[in-house]
Amino acid sequence: DHHERKRKKESREVHERSHKARKMIGLKAKLYHKQRHAEKIQMKKTIKMHEQRKSKQKDDDKTPEGAVPAYLLDREGQSRAKVLSNMIKQKRKEKAGKWEVPLPKVRAQGETEVLKVIRTGKRQKKAWKRMVTKVCFVGDGFTRKPPKYERFIRPMGLRFKKAHVTHPELKATFCLPILGVKKNPSSSLYTTLGVITKGTVIEVNVSELGLVTQGGKVIWGKYAQVTNNPENDGCINAVLLV
Amino acid sequence: MALYNFKKIMVVPTAKDFIDITLSKTQRKTPTVIHKHYQIHRIRHFYMRKVKFTQQNYHDRLSQILTDFPKLDDVHPFYADLMNVLYDKDHFKLALGQINIAKNLIDNVAKDYVRLMKYGDSLYRCKQLKRAALGRMCTILKRQKQSLEYLEQVRQHLSRLPTIDPNTRTLLLCGYPNVGKSSFINKVTRADVEVQPYAFTTKSLFVGHMDYKYLRWQVVDTPGILDHPLEERNTIEMQAITALAHLRAAVLYVMDVSEQCGHALSQQLELFNNIRPLFANKPLIVMANKCDVRKISELSEENQKIFVDLIAEGITVIETSSLTDEGVMQVKAEACDRLLAHRVDTKMKTKKVHDVLNRLHLAVPTKRDQKERPPFIPEGALLRRKAMEMDAPKRKLERDLEVELGDDYTLDLQKYWDLMNPEEKQDKIPEVWEGHNIADYIDPEIMTDLEQEEELREKAGEYVSEEESEDEEMQEIRQLASQIREKRKLKILTSKEKDTQGPRMPRTAKKVERATLEKEMADLGLDMTDKDDSHYALRSRSLVRKRKREVSAPPTSRTRSQSASRPPRDQSGVRDAKVVPSDTKIAPKRCVHWTLSYFSQMLKKVKTMMKSSQKEMNRQGKKGESDRHVFDVKPKHLHAGKRKSGSTSRR
């Protein structure tokens, strides 16, 4: 009687599901409802798709390009002055656009945020040492200054060597080693220290990708801009600047 | 040995379920309350604990999966091969490898993020780190979806495999499809394998167990094998080949003499020769099955030659038929004996035998004279042993006799009696013989006791019967006695008929009609006329008062002839219907009706009020108005556990 049982169980499932959906409370209910909402959207889409076959739709191909309704028809053509001012604006943008980056504006990080004061001395009164609280990059041949004299402490736990870089056109992400920090938008001090925050431009080793210049030379370093807060996520996500 | 553990492998959850379970477990089993103003080390510890808890759970569960599944290198080669045939060794190993990698990755992730969290200086930062850590672990697991699904299917199939012990005594049946292997195993063991006329009815290995010579034997039924080279064999045939290759068993090659399976004898012989190498080192018997349809002697010359050749090579050929049971026991005995001998031989060749042999010593008593003293075996035992071996037909059962005679059958146990003179078996046993009561002689001692007792009785004068003259008194008494007896029997009958299920009302709570009461008492002889003034004849106050309307006395102080004439309590509070306002000018007759209905209405209302006020108390199980006892002062479900959503009265 397996088939009979199965049939009955399936028909009972509908009632049980509705009962559950009504009675659930708390976090479980939130998760369940979210899931169910997604399911319902999918169901509605498929139903709509099936119905599209039956209903008539407007055919977009029939309207020719550039066709404009009557009330939008121009009274006169563009004047020369307008053309000139447009040209100047374009040129200005191009000059400024040497550094067209995905994140043009970024929140500036203050010193108190990035550097934490470390007290030293017999009576813990001296406060000239600073510890970096954000993720940073130190080069390969990095050796610390003698601990007594180092002013900026970059803890080992916060040193990262690799970044997850996304190619914007290919939409693929690669884990590439960092070559160095090019510029940190908040301050030049951070750049020299190698602090990586959101919006920092870093240089990554792209030899993995196998890019080649027109002259036939292999490209092995490219710039990328960091798009997340690495100290909150534990990893550096960046977008390649092509 | 991983033999029986195939059934104990834990369920492998799907990726989604796995993630849900672990995350909800983390949410339930770790503390959930944290505030911004707590000390930073406390905040860090709180979130680190969550990350580590999740990692621990994943690690445990994945390790358990890895250890539960059998390692193909560790199990018996028979099982390793069988699993390879069924589930593909490479795929299996890959899936387990992926799980292992996932486990290591999760561990690494947790380690990294716990290290990072030490530098978290705010609640927000620690929280984000924890979120990132858990998210990463779950993504790793989401990628293992395929492996987990595959492993779950393997687990389900594995638990349904028959438990074949590769080391005990086994008989293996093989041959073409439809030759009668499954019928043979059904006959010999208690297994119930499907037998159908189409080929490949048996699609996997089946095991049956039987007993022979006080030992347990396994009989393994295989799916049929067709004749093609090894590479072209499909999964079903490969299972049979695996069993043949790895189990050290006696092989019973089944051939269909009548060719009902659809393959000629020559084809069957071909197959036999092809798989001959698998039979090396195994005792082999060829079963010529379905001999009830056609015997070997009825076959053509060339086919008979096949069998003659086989016998010439030294292979035992036995004619059998699963339908008529012919030769089945013979095959069984032969195969078992040869396998036992083979096993003993193999054991003798190993080194371990010497340890045992050194300790065994057969002690023979020394001869003191030349007289021959052979061991004595009674003839009955010898006959019985022969019967056991020959499997002689049993004696005719009573049941068979019953079936034969049908309606004429009577159970006659007297024919089994063991008497000196066997012709007397059917004689009827007398009750008295030569003046003696035979029943007395059943116990030889009883006679003396009885005689003694009889003497005593005679002395007491019990046997002197008197002529009794019954006077009227006695007769009356007798009559009364008979009446009483009759009445008693009637009462017993009525009480038996009564339905006594459920709680019974006590007799005094039931209302007895006046008429029944008077009738019963009259039956018993009491004088029940003129009983209107008696206590039981009094009706309710008002109805009685109906007749004595002229007497208008105050309600409370009523002078009555009987003391028990007060109105019952449930009516005592009802407003007196008799009290009619003096200035009403209603006709007396109508007045009566009006007050009566008004009274009954009032009474009804009073009663409903009483009942509804008691309803709530009864529902709560209170004894009365003043009962303030609370059964459960601190219910556990309201006072234990976390304060999740819900109100105070329900959590």
Coordinates of N, CA and C in Angstrom, one line a residue, chain B residues 164-173 217-220 243-252 278-285 335 338-340 342-343:
Chain B
I164 N 26.2 -10.9 4.6 CA 26.9 -12.2 4.3 C 28.2 -12.2 5.0
D165 N 28.4 -13.2 5.8 CA 29.6 -13.4 6.6 C 30.6 -14.1 5.7
P166 N 31.7 -13.5 5.2 CA 32.5 -14.2 4.2 C 33.3 -15.3 4.8
N167 N 33.3 -15.5 6.1 CA 34.2 -16.5 6.7 C 33.5 -17.8 7.1
T168 N 32.2 -17.8 7.2 CA 31.6 -19.0 7.6 C 31.3 -19.9 6.4
R169 N 30.7 -21.1 6.8 CA 30.4 -22.1 5.7 C 29.3 -21.5 4.8
T170 N 29.6 -21.5 3.5 CA 28.6 -20.9 2.6 C 28.5 -21.8 1.4
L171 N 27.2 -21.9 0.9 CA 27.0 -22.5 -0.4 C 26.6 -21.5 -1.4
L172 N 27.2 -21.5 -2.6 CA 26.9 -20.5 -3.5 C 26.2 -21.1 -4.8
L173 N 25.1 -20.5 -5.1 CA 24.4 -21.0 -6.3 C 24.7 -20.1 -7.5
W217 N 24.6 -22.8 8.3 CA 25.2 -22.6 6.9 C 24.5 -21.5 6.2
Q218 N 25.2 -20.7 5.4 CA 24.7 -19.7 4.6 C 24.5 -20.2 3.2
V219 N 23.4 -19.9 2.6 CA 23.2 -20.2 1.2 C 23.0 -18.9 0.5
V220 N 23.9 -18.6 -0.5 CA 23.8 -17.3 -1.2 C 23.3 -17.6 -2.6
A243 N 30.8 -12.3 -5.9 CA 30.5 -13.4 -4.9 C 31.3 -14.6 -5.2
L244 N 31.3 -15.0 -6.4 CA 32.1 -16.2 -6.8 C 33.6 -16.1 -6.6
A245 N 34.0 -14.9 -6.8 CA 35.5 -14.7 -6.7 C 36.0 -14.6 -5.3
H246 N 35.2 -14.1 -4.4 CA 35.8 -13.8 -3.1 C 35.3 -14.7 -2.0
L247 N 34.1 -15.3 -2.1 CA 33.6 -16.1 -1.0 C 34.2 -17.5 -1.1
R248 N 34.7 -18.0 0.0 CA 35.2 -19.4 0.0 C 34.1 -20.3 0.3
A249 N 33.4 -20.8 -0.8 CA 32.2 -21.5 -0.5 C 32.2 -22.7 -1.4
A250 N 31.2 -23.6 -1.2 CA 31.0 -24.7 -2.1 C 30.1 -24.2 -3.2
V251 N 30.5 -24.4 -4.4 CA 29.8 -23.9 -5.5 C 28.8 -24.9 -6.1
L252 N 27.6 -24.5 -6.2 CA 26.6 -25.4 -6.8 C 26.2 -24.8 -8.2
L278 N 37.1 -19.5 -11.8 CA 36.6 -19.0 -10.6 C 36.3 -20.1 -9.6
F279 N 36.2 -21.3 -10.1 CA 35.9 -22.5 -9.2 C 37.1 -23.1 -8.6
A280 N 38.2 -22.6 -8.9 CA 39.4 -23.2 -8.4 C 39.4 -23.2 -6.9
N281 N 39.9 -24.3 -6.3 CA 40.0 -24.4 -4.8 C 38.6 -24.4 -4.2
K282 N 37.5 -24.7 -4.9 CA 36.2 -24.7 -4.2 C 35.6 -26.0 -4.5
P283 N 35.0 -26.7 -3.6 CA 34.2 -27.9 -3.9 C 33.1 -27.6 -4.8
L284 N 33.0 -28.4 -5.9 CA 32.0 -28.0 -7.0 C 31.0 -29.2 -7.1
I285 N 29.8 -28.8 -7.3 CA 28.8 -29.8 -7.6 C 27.9 -29.2 -8.7
A335 N 27.1 -31.4 -0.7 CA 27.8 -30.1 -0.7 C 28.4 -29.8 0.7
R338 N 31.3 -32.0 1.7 CA 32.6 -31.7 0.9 C 33.2 -30.4 1.4
L339 N 32.3 -29.4 1.7 CA 32.9 -28.1 2.1 C 33.5 -28.3 3.5
L340 N 32.9 -29.0 4.3 CA 33.5 -29.2 5.7 C 34.8 -29.9 5.6
H342 N 36.8 -29.8 3.0 CA 37.7 -28.9 2.4 C 38.2 -27.9 3.5
R343 N 37.3 -27.4 4.3 CA 37.7 -26.4 5.3 C 38.7 -27.0 6.3

